mmCIF file of C-alpha atoms in Angstrom:
data_model
loop_
_atom_site.group_PDB
_atom_site.id
_atom_site.type_symbol
_atom_site.label_atom_id
_atom_site.label_comp_id
_atom_site.label_asym_id
_atom_site.label_seq_id
_atom_site.Cartn_x
_atom_site.Cartn_y
_atom_site.Cartn_z
ATOM 1 C CA UNK O 273 0.000 0.000 0.000
ATOM 2 C CA UNK O 274 2.851 2.335 0.896
ATOM 3 C CA UNK O 275 4.436 1.708 -2.508
ATOM 4 C CA UNK O 276 1.339 3.123 -4.222
ATOM 5 C CA UNK O 277 1.469 6.492 -2.455
ATOM 6 C CA UNK O 278 4.364 8.036 -4.425
ATOM 7 C CA UNK O 279 2.668 7.069 -7.675
ATOM 8 C CA UNK O 280 -0.654 8.556 -6.601
ATOM 9 C CA UNK O 281 1.088 11.745 -5.542
ATOM 10 C CA UNK O 282 2.757 12.055 -8.940
ATOM 11 C CA UNK O 283 -0.548 11.335 -10.698
ATOM 12 C CA UNK O 284 -2.365 14.041 -8.715
ATOM 13 C CA UNK O 285 0.437 16.499 -9.393
ATOM 14 C CA UNK O 286 0.206 15.723 -13.087
ATOM 15 C CA UNK O 287 -3.560 16.227 -13.133
ATOM 16 C CA UNK O 288 -3.218 19.532 -11.306
ATOM 17 C CA UNK O 289 -0.611 20.742 -13.761
ATOM 18 C CA UNK O 290 -2.847 19.741 -16.665
ATOM 19 C CA UNK O 291 -5.720 21.914 -15.418
ATOM 20 C CA UNK O 292 -5.742 25.401 -16.990
ATOM 21 C CA UNK O 293 -4.985 28.168 -14.502
ATOM 22 C CA UNK O 294 -7.921 30.512 -13.917
ATOM 23 C CA UNK O 295 -7.028 33.943 -15.246
ATOM 24 C CA UNK O 296 -7.251 36.820 -12.821
ATOM 25 C CA UNK O 297 -9.933 39.400 -13.614
ATOM 26 C CA UNK O 298 -9.654 41.239 -15.906
ATOM 27 C CA UNK O 299 -7.639 39.554 -18.650
ATOM 28 C CA UNK O 300 -9.232 41.423 -21.579
ATOM 29 C CA UNK O 301 -10.800 44.838 -22.305
ATOM 30 C CA UNK O 302 -14.005 45.839 -20.508
ATOM 31 C CA UNK O 303 -16.973 47.493 -22.231
ATOM 32 C CA UNK O 304 -18.723 50.327 -20.400
ATOM 33 C CA UNK O 305 -22.139 51.137 -21.878
ATOM 34 C CA UNK O 306 -23.228 54.784 -21.585
ATOM 35 C CA UNK O 307 -26.848 55.762 -22.279
ATOM 36 C CA UNK O 308 -25.920 59.237 -23.503
ATOM 37 C CA UNK O 309 -24.323 60.324 -26.788
ATOM 38 C CA UNK O 310 -20.620 61.006 -27.184
ATOM 39 C CA UNK O 311 -19.736 64.504 -26.062
ATOM 40 C CA UNK O 312 -22.409 64.701 -23.365
ATOM 41 C CA UNK O 313 -21.571 65.486 -19.745
ATOM 42 C CA UNK O 314 -22.170 61.880 -18.672
ATOM 43 C CA UNK O 315 -20.022 60.633 -21.551
ATOM 44 C CA UNK O 316 -17.151 62.850 -20.354
ATOM 45 C CA UNK O 317 -17.580 61.613 -16.782
ATOM 46 C CA UNK O 318 -17.605 57.989 -17.963
ATOM 47 C CA UNK O 319 -14.508 58.411 -20.155
ATOM 48 C CA UNK O 320 -12.586 60.182 -17.402
ATOM 49 C CA UNK O 321 -13.314 57.441 -14.866
ATOM 50 C CA UNK O 322 -12.838 54.621 -17.387
ATOM 51 C CA UNK O 323 -9.355 55.826 -18.291
ATOM 52 C CA UNK O 324 -8.200 55.925 -14.671
ATOM 53 C CA UNK O 325 -9.950 52.715 -13.583
ATOM 54 C CA UNK O 326 -8.577 50.912 -16.637
ATOM 55 C CA UNK O 327 -5.037 51.816 -15.615
ATOM 56 C CA UNK O 328 -5.655 50.376 -12.148
ATOM 57 C CA UNK O 329 -7.140 47.192 -13.597
ATOM 58 C CA UNK O 330 -4.440 46.798 -16.237
ATOM 59 C CA UNK O 331 -6.979 46.566 -19.062
ATOM 60 C CA UNK O 332 -8.631 49.280 -21.164
ATOM 61 C CA UNK O 333 -12.261 50.157 -20.510
ATOM 62 C CA UNK O 334 -13.936 50.897 -23.831
ATOM 63 C CA UNK O 335 -16.902 53.269 -23.935
ATOM 64 C CA UNK O 336 -19.943 52.191 -25.958
ATOM 65 C CA UNK O 337 -22.590 54.901 -26.372
ATOM 66 C CA UNK O 338 -26.173 53.600 -26.530
ATOM 67 C CA UNK O 339 -28.477 56.635 -26.182
ATOM 68 C CA UNK O 340 -32.255 56.578 -26.433
ATOM 69 C CA UNK O 341 -35.452 55.677 -24.583
ATOM 70 C CA UNK O 342 -34.348 57.425 -21.364
ATOM 71 C CA UNK O 343 -31.537 54.907 -20.979
ATOM 72 C CA UNK O 344 -33.722 51.811 -21.318
ATOM 73 C CA UNK O 345 -31.944 50.616 -24.493
ATOM 74 C CA UNK O 346 -28.536 50.590 -22.820
ATOM 75 C CA UNK O 347 -29.868 49.046 -19.608
ATOM 76 C CA UNK O 348 -31.683 46.254 -21.443
ATOM 77 C CA UNK O 349 -28.507 45.407 -23.375
ATOM 78 C CA UNK O 350 -26.407 45.083 -20.228
ATOM 79 C CA UNK O 351 -29.149 43.070 -18.543
ATOM 80 C CA UNK O 352 -28.656 40.328 -21.152
ATOM 81 C CA UNK O 353 -24.829 40.394 -21.086
ATOM 82 C CA UNK O 354 -22.736 37.672 -19.458
ATOM 83 C CA UNK O 355 -22.270 38.397 -15.720
ATOM 84 C CA UNK O 356 -18.491 38.168 -15.939
ATOM 85 C CA UNK O 357 -17.603 41.825 -15.363
ATOM 86 C CA UNK O 358 -16.665 42.561 -18.965
ATOM 87 C CA UNK O 359 -19.876 44.436 -19.806
ATOM 88 C CA UNK O 360 -20.853 47.240 -17.442
ATOM 89 C CA UNK O 361 -23.435 50.017 -17.360
ATOM 90 C CA UNK O 362 -22.928 53.550 -16.120
ATOM 91 C CA UNK O 363 -26.480 54.710 -15.479
ATOM 92 C CA UNK O 364 -28.382 57.645 -14.059
ATOM 93 C CA UNK O 365 -31.536 57.548 -11.988
ATOM 94 C CA UNK O 366 -33.498 57.878 -15.240
ATOM 95 C CA UNK O 367 -33.283 54.236 -16.432
ATOM 96 C CA UNK O 368 -32.776 52.743 -12.973
ATOM 97 C CA UNK O 369 -35.530 54.423 -10.958
ATOM 98 C CA UNK O 370 -37.529 56.513 -13.438
ATOM 99 C CA UNK O 371 -38.263 54.259 -16.420
ATOM 100 C CA UNK O 372 -39.341 51.251 -14.280
ATOM 101 C CA UNK O 373 -42.190 53.241 -12.705
ATOM 102 C CA UNK O 374 -42.993 55.602 -15.576
ATOM 103 C CA UNK O 375 -43.391 52.876 -18.194
ATOM 104 C CA UNK O 376 -46.453 50.687 -18.246
ATOM 105 C CA UNK O 377 -44.170 47.746 -19.068
ATOM 106 C CA UNK O 378 -40.529 48.107 -18.090
ATOM 107 C CA UNK O 379 -38.027 45.944 -20.035
ATOM 108 C CA UNK O 380 -36.168 45.144 -16.815
ATOM 109 C CA UNK O 381 -36.308 45.107 -13.021
ATOM 110 C CA UNK O 382 -33.508 47.345 -11.689
ATOM 111 C CA UNK O 383 -33.317 45.417 -8.402
ATOM 112 C CA UNK O 384 -33.283 41.898 -9.876
ATOM 113 C CA UNK O 385 -31.606 42.261 -13.267
ATOM 114 C CA UNK O 386 -28.449 44.163 -12.282
ATOM 115 C CA UNK O 387 -25.521 43.963 -9.886
ATOM 116 C CA UNK O 388 -24.768 47.285 -8.161
ATOM 117 C CA UNK O 389 -21.040 48.080 -8.054
ATOM 118 C CA UNK O 390 -20.631 51.645 -6.777
ATOM 119 C CA UNK O 391 -22.427 54.944 -6.545
ATOM 120 C CA UNK O 392 -20.520 57.533 -8.575
ATOM 121 C CA UNK O 393 -22.048 60.915 -7.898
ATOM 122 C CA UNK O 394 -24.714 63.590 -8.124
ATOM 123 C CA UNK O 395 -25.525 65.972 -10.963
ATOM 124 C CA UNK O 396 -26.209 69.627 -10.293
ATOM 125 C CA UNK O 397 -29.711 70.337 -11.589
ATOM 126 C CA UNK O 398 -31.234 73.785 -11.105
ATOM 127 C CA UNK O 399 -34.708 75.245 -11.412
ATOM 128 C CA UNK O 400 -34.465 78.012 -14.005
ATOM 129 C CA UNK O 401 -36.847 80.718 -15.148
ATOM 130 C CA UNK O 402 -36.431 83.248 -17.912
ATOM 131 C CA UNK O 403 -34.997 86.533 -16.637
ATOM 132 C CA UNK O 404 -38.209 88.465 -17.329
ATOM 133 C CA UNK O 405 -40.484 86.015 -15.466
ATOM 134 C CA UNK O 406 -41.571 87.622 -12.164
ATOM 135 C CA UNK O 407 -39.980 86.267 -8.997
ATOM 136 C CA UNK O 408 -36.314 86.513 -8.046
ATOM 137 C CA UNK O 409 -36.664 83.652 -5.563
ATOM 138 C CA UNK O 410 -38.372 80.276 -5.790
ATOM 139 C CA UNK O 411 -41.131 81.490 -3.478
ATOM 140 C CA UNK O 412 -41.550 84.594 -5.619
ATOM 141 C CA UNK O 413 -41.938 82.431 -8.719
ATOM 142 C CA UNK O 414 -44.411 80.146 -6.920
ATOM 143 C CA UNK O 415 -46.479 83.183 -5.919
ATOM 144 C CA UNK O 416 -46.466 84.377 -9.540
ATOM 145 C CA UNK O 417 -47.695 80.982 -10.804
ATOM 146 C CA UNK O 418 -50.458 80.953 -8.195
ATOM 147 C CA UNK O 419 -51.624 84.375 -9.362
ATOM 148 C CA UNK O 420 -51.890 83.005 -12.915
ATOM 149 C CA UNK O 421 -53.185 79.413 -12.605
ATOM 150 C CA UNK O 422 -52.901 77.379 -15.798
ATOM 151 C CA UNK O 423 -51.162 80.207 -17.661
ATOM 152 C CA UNK O 424 -47.507 79.231 -17.247
ATOM 153 C CA UNK O 425 -45.584 76.205 -18.503
ATOM 154 C CA UNK O 426 -42.372 74.324 -17.867
ATOM 155 C CA UNK O 427 -40.377 72.053 -20.151
ATOM 156 C CA UNK O 428 -38.945 68.650 -19.254
ATOM 157 C CA UNK O 429 -36.114 67.205 -21.318
ATOM 158 C CA UNK O 430 -35.450 64.166 -19.139
ATOM 159 C CA UNK O 431 -36.936 62.153 -16.297
ATOM 160 C CA UNK O 432 -35.094 64.115 -13.600
ATOM 161 C CA UNK O 433 -36.320 67.432 -14.956
ATOM 162 C CA UNK O 434 -39.891 66.160 -15.103
ATOM 163 C CA UNK O 435 -39.951 64.569 -11.644
ATOM 164 C CA UNK O 436 -38.197 67.496 -9.969
ATOM 165 C CA UNK O 437 -40.561 70.142 -11.295
ATOM 166 C CA UNK O 438 -43.566 67.876 -10.740
ATOM 167 C CA UNK O 439 -42.597 67.574 -7.078
ATOM 168 C CA UNK O 440 -42.256 71.341 -6.685
ATOM 169 C CA UNK O 441 -45.632 71.849 -8.377
ATOM 170 C CA UNK O 442 -47.301 69.250 -6.172
ATOM 171 C CA UNK O 443 -45.705 70.517 -2.954
ATOM 172 C CA UNK O 444 -46.672 74.122 -3.691
ATOM 173 C CA UNK O 445 -50.089 73.335 -5.177
ATOM 174 C CA UNK O 446 -49.302 74.858 -8.573
ATOM 175 C CA UNK O 447 -51.443 74.726 -11.700
ATOM 176 C CA UNK O 448 -48.675 74.791 -14.332
ATOM 177 C CA UNK O 449 -48.463 72.942 -17.654
ATOM 178 C CA UNK O 450 -45.702 70.426 -18.396
ATOM 179 C CA UNK O 451 -44.415 70.286 -21.985
ATOM 180 C CA UNK O 452 -42.222 67.209 -22.637
ATOM 181 C CA UNK O 453 -39.184 67.399 -24.929
ATOM 182 C CA UNK O 454 -36.537 64.990 -26.174
ATOM 183 C CA UNK O 455 -33.495 66.413 -24.441
ATOM 184 C CA UNK O 456 -32.639 69.651 -22.683
ATOM 185 C CA UNK O 457 -31.350 71.853 -25.553
ATOM 186 C CA UNK O 458 -34.795 72.442 -27.111
ATOM 187 C CA UNK O 459 -36.195 73.197 -23.641
ATOM 188 C CA UNK O 460 -33.566 75.886 -23.126
ATOM 189 C CA UNK O 461 -34.210 77.310 -26.596
ATOM 190 C CA UNK O 462 -37.961 77.527 -26.008
ATOM 191 C CA UNK O 463 -37.523 79.240 -22.649
ATOM 192 C CA UNK O 464 -35.323 81.833 -24.335
ATOM 193 C CA UNK O 465 -37.871 82.147 -27.146
ATOM 194 C CA UNK O 466 -40.722 82.808 -24.722
ATOM 195 C CA UNK O 467 -42.586 79.562 -25.454
ATOM 196 C CA UNK O 468 -41.883 78.204 -21.948
ATOM 197 C CA UNK O 469 -41.415 79.909 -18.602
ATOM 198 C CA UNK O 470 -39.258 77.528 -16.590
ATOM 199 C CA UNK O 471 -37.521 74.163 -16.315
ATOM 200 C CA UNK O 472 -35.374 72.005 -14.091
ATOM 201 C CA UNK O 473 -32.216 71.224 -16.055
ATOM 202 C CA UNK O 474 -28.514 70.554 -15.671
ATOM 203 C CA UNK O 475 -25.870 73.162 -14.963
ATOM 204 C CA UNK O 476 -24.271 72.552 -18.339
ATOM 205 C CA UNK O 477 -27.323 73.632 -20.319
ATOM 206 C CA UNK O 478 -28.814 76.292 -18.055
ATOM 207 C CA UNK O 479 -25.960 78.047 -16.287
ATOM 208 C CA UNK O 480 -24.482 79.634 -19.441
ATOM 209 C CA UNK O 481 -27.823 81.441 -19.866
ATOM 210 C CA UNK O 482 -27.722 82.559 -16.221
ATOM 211 C CA UNK O 483 -24.241 84.000 -16.734
ATOM 212 C CA UNK O 484 -25.487 85.729 -19.894
ATOM 213 C CA UNK O 485 -28.328 87.334 -17.920
ATOM 214 C CA UNK O 486 -31.060 85.488 -19.831
ATOM 215 C CA UNK O 487 -32.081 83.040 -17.059
ATOM 216 C CA UNK O 488 -32.444 83.051 -13.294
ATOM 217 C CA UNK O 489 -31.413 80.018 -11.222
ATOM 218 C CA UNK O 490 -33.818 79.862 -8.285
ATOM 219 C CA UNK O 491 -32.762 76.624 -6.556
ATOM 220 C CA UNK O 492 -30.574 73.548 -6.925
ATOM 221 C CA UNK O 493 -31.740 69.970 -6.370
ATOM 222 C CA UNK O 494 -28.374 69.071 -4.806
ATOM 223 C CA UNK O 495 -28.489 68.412 -1.034
ATOM 224 C CA UNK O 496 -25.947 71.222 -0.633
ATOM 225 C CA UNK O 497 -25.123 74.354 -2.591
ATOM 226 C CA UNK O 498 -23.012 73.926 -5.697
ATOM 227 C CA UNK O 499 -19.467 75.298 -5.329
ATOM 228 C CA UNK O 500 -19.865 76.689 -8.843
ATOM 229 C CA UNK O 501 -23.070 78.551 -7.910
ATOM 230 C CA UNK O 502 -22.767 79.260 -4.165
ATOM 231 C CA UNK O 503 -25.456 81.964 -4.216
ATOM 232 C CA UNK O 504 -28.177 79.573 -5.414
ATOM 233 C CA UNK O 505 -30.048 77.950 -2.483
ATOM 234 C CA UNK O 506 -30.987 74.296 -2.168
ATOM 235 C CA UNK O 507 -34.631 73.307 -2.535
ATOM 236 C CA UNK O 508 -34.892 73.007 1.253
ATOM 237 C CA UNK O 509 -33.406 76.463 1.757
ATOM 238 C CA UNK O 510 -35.807 77.826 -0.861
ATOM 239 C CA UNK O 511 -38.814 76.419 0.994
ATOM 240 C CA UNK O 512 -39.379 73.016 -0.658
ATOM 241 C CA UNK O 513 -38.567 70.478 2.049
ATOM 242 C CA UNK O 514 -38.061 66.698 1.847
ATOM 243 C CA UNK O 515 -37.052 66.920 -1.809
ATOM 244 C CA UNK O 516 -36.964 63.254 -2.929
ATOM 245 C CA UNK O 517 -35.268 63.465 -6.335
ATOM 246 C CA UNK O 518 -31.552 62.657 -6.426
ATOM 247 C CA UNK O 519 -30.036 63.008 -9.916
ATOM 248 C CA UNK O 520 -27.428 60.313 -9.393
ATOM 249 C CA UNK O 521 -25.018 58.228 -11.458
ATOM 250 C CA UNK O 522 -24.002 54.668 -10.620
ATOM 251 C CA UNK O 523 -22.039 51.706 -11.960
ATOM 252 C CA UNK O 524 -23.814 48.393 -12.583
ATOM 253 C CA UNK O 525 -23.276 45.013 -14.167
ATOM 254 C CA UNK O 526 -25.645 42.174 -15.081
ATOM 255 C CA UNK O 527 -27.209 40.179 -12.260
ATOM 256 C CA UNK O 528 -25.157 37.310 -10.874
ATOM 257 C CA UNK O 529 -21.644 38.773 -11.021
ATOM 258 C CA UNK O 530 -19.001 37.096 -8.800
ATOM 259 C CA UNK O 531 -18.409 38.959 -5.549
ATOM 260 C CA UNK O 532 -14.641 39.186 -6.075
ATOM 261 C CA UNK O 533 -15.157 40.755 -9.515
ATOM 262 C CA UNK O 534 -17.566 43.313 -8.048
ATOM 263 C CA UNK O 535 -15.037 44.159 -5.327
ATOM 264 C CA UNK O 536 -12.214 44.527 -7.865
ATOM 265 C CA UNK O 537 -14.276 46.937 -9.971
ATOM 266 C CA UNK O 538 -15.479 48.838 -6.912
ATOM 267 C CA UNK O 539 -11.901 49.398 -5.748
ATOM 268 C CA UNK O 540 -10.674 50.413 -9.211
ATOM 269 C CA UNK O 541 -13.382 53.033 -9.678
ATOM 270 C CA UNK O 542 -12.910 54.321 -6.127
ATOM 271 C CA UNK O 543 -9.206 54.769 -6.878
ATOM 272 C CA UNK O 544 -10.159 56.702 -10.006
ATOM 273 C CA UNK O 545 -12.509 58.950 -8.030
ATOM 274 C CA UNK O 546 -9.732 59.743 -5.532
ATOM 275 C CA UNK O 547 -7.443 61.060 -8.283
ATOM 276 C CA UNK O 548 -7.016 64.864 -7.866
ATOM 277 C CA UNK O 549 -7.197 65.513 -11.615
ATOM 278 C CA UNK O 550 -10.390 63.466 -11.859
ATOM 279 C CA UNK O 551 -11.928 65.387 -8.968
ATOM 280 C CA UNK O 552 -11.031 68.677 -10.645
ATOM 281 C CA UNK O 553 -12.651 67.540 -13.900
ATOM 282 C CA UNK O 554 -15.810 66.545 -12.038
ATOM 283 C CA UNK O 555 -16.005 69.876 -10.241
ATOM 284 C CA UNK O 556 -15.761 71.662 -13.588
ATOM 285 C CA UNK O 557 -18.760 69.578 -14.695
ATOM 286 C CA UNK O 558 -20.611 70.564 -11.492
ATOM 287 C CA UNK O 559 -20.671 66.879 -10.578
ATOM 288 C CA UNK O 560 -20.271 65.762 -6.947
ATOM 289 C CA UNK O 561 -18.504 62.408 -6.461
ATOM 290 C CA UNK O 562 -20.125 60.033 -3.936
ATOM 291 C CA UNK O 563 -18.377 56.615 -4.069
ATOM 292 C CA UNK O 564 -20.086 53.870 -2.087
ATOM 293 C CA UNK O 565 -20.305 50.178 -1.362
ATOM 294 C CA UNK O 566 -22.325 47.978 -3.739
ATOM 295 C CA UNK O 567 -24.894 47.521 -0.978
ATOM 296 C CA UNK O 568 -25.360 51.273 -0.544
ATOM 297 C CA UNK O 569 -25.988 51.721 -4.277
ATOM 298 C CA UNK O 570 -28.565 48.928 -4.212
ATOM 299 C CA UNK O 571 -30.292 50.604 -1.278
ATOM 300 C CA UNK O 572 -30.296 53.927 -3.144
ATOM 301 C CA UNK O 573 -32.022 52.339 -6.146
ATOM 302 C CA UNK O 574 -34.611 50.731 -3.878
ATOM 303 C CA UNK O 575 -35.321 54.004 -2.047
ATOM 304 C CA UNK O 576 -35.521 56.011 -5.267
ATOM 305 C CA UNK O 577 -37.930 53.527 -6.833
ATOM 306 C CA UNK O 578 -40.210 53.872 -3.819
ATOM 307 C CA UNK O 579 -40.103 57.687 -3.731
ATOM 308 C CA UNK O 580 -40.544 57.964 -7.512
ATOM 309 C CA UNK O 581 -43.534 55.628 -7.440
ATOM 310 C CA UNK O 582 -45.176 57.638 -4.653
ATOM 311 C CA UNK O 583 -44.601 60.923 -6.488
ATOM 312 C CA UNK O 584 -45.769 59.606 -9.848
ATOM 313 C CA UNK O 585 -48.967 58.219 -8.387
ATOM 314 C CA UNK O 586 -49.681 61.530 -6.673
ATOM 315 C CA UNK O 587 -49.089 63.500 -9.877
ATOM 316 C CA UNK O 588 -50.773 61.046 -12.243
ATOM 317 C CA UNK O 589 -47.536 60.394 -14.157
ATOM 318 C CA UNK O 590 -47.151 56.697 -13.299
ATOM 319 C CA UNK O 591 -47.043 54.694 -16.522
ATOM 320 C CA UNK O 592 -46.907 57.885 -18.589
ATOM 321 C CA UNK O 593 -43.934 56.851 -20.764
ATOM 322 C CA UNK O 594 -44.596 54.797 -23.877
#
């Protein structure tokens, strides 16, 4: 019996050597799907982070732009990808907590069909009015709308803009018409042209008009004042408390990703977000970095779904997207 042991040991060693070694993640390029067109603010944020995270991971992260349908096209594509960490989604609250409650039939379940990896940050959205619209404060504008029920209108170029203004209107009891648009640029143009009176939109599209004296920024939806617009109050400071809309950006993968792969990606993107040059770029975009654990991002999605559903039911907008 003892004479068999050396032979068995050699046989086991040979079998072990014959087994292919499992490659460490990642061993090939990673695709990061972005639901905005090239050149957009989110595209710039994604490319900046992808470059730095790719260097940490030792593999390039390739951006794939898939705009359209409020992000649902990009999200649905990543949902069906292999859960191996090589296809990721950088997504805003629009496809992850807006589309699922605004569509009568959502193409995915954001809690079941995706793996949260890390929160990335918050966009600076502001409530703008044209410079000649009465009211130099949010309360002043609200008073003006109340004096002219049904006479004023606001444009919405995305889910965040729609939900944010809808909440203000509901909280203040305003009778104001919503006019939906495909994107923010035409909203801004129609406010300048006198066809609309107000909108909630990003800093990138609205703030240039504020600096030119054509718009007024009455409040920001950020939980704190923007360092690039320190004189503009938060919604709470302007009198609209418990503001539930958080225009956030997060990193996701398909459901069922290995825990060690999720941790590797989480660490790589956190390292990217700690880079001083990256932080400077984000501040220039009026974007506040908020890295998190995967669990915290999942909780954020869950909370946002609940608050969005409550708001949409109250405003009659639930299931309003085609």
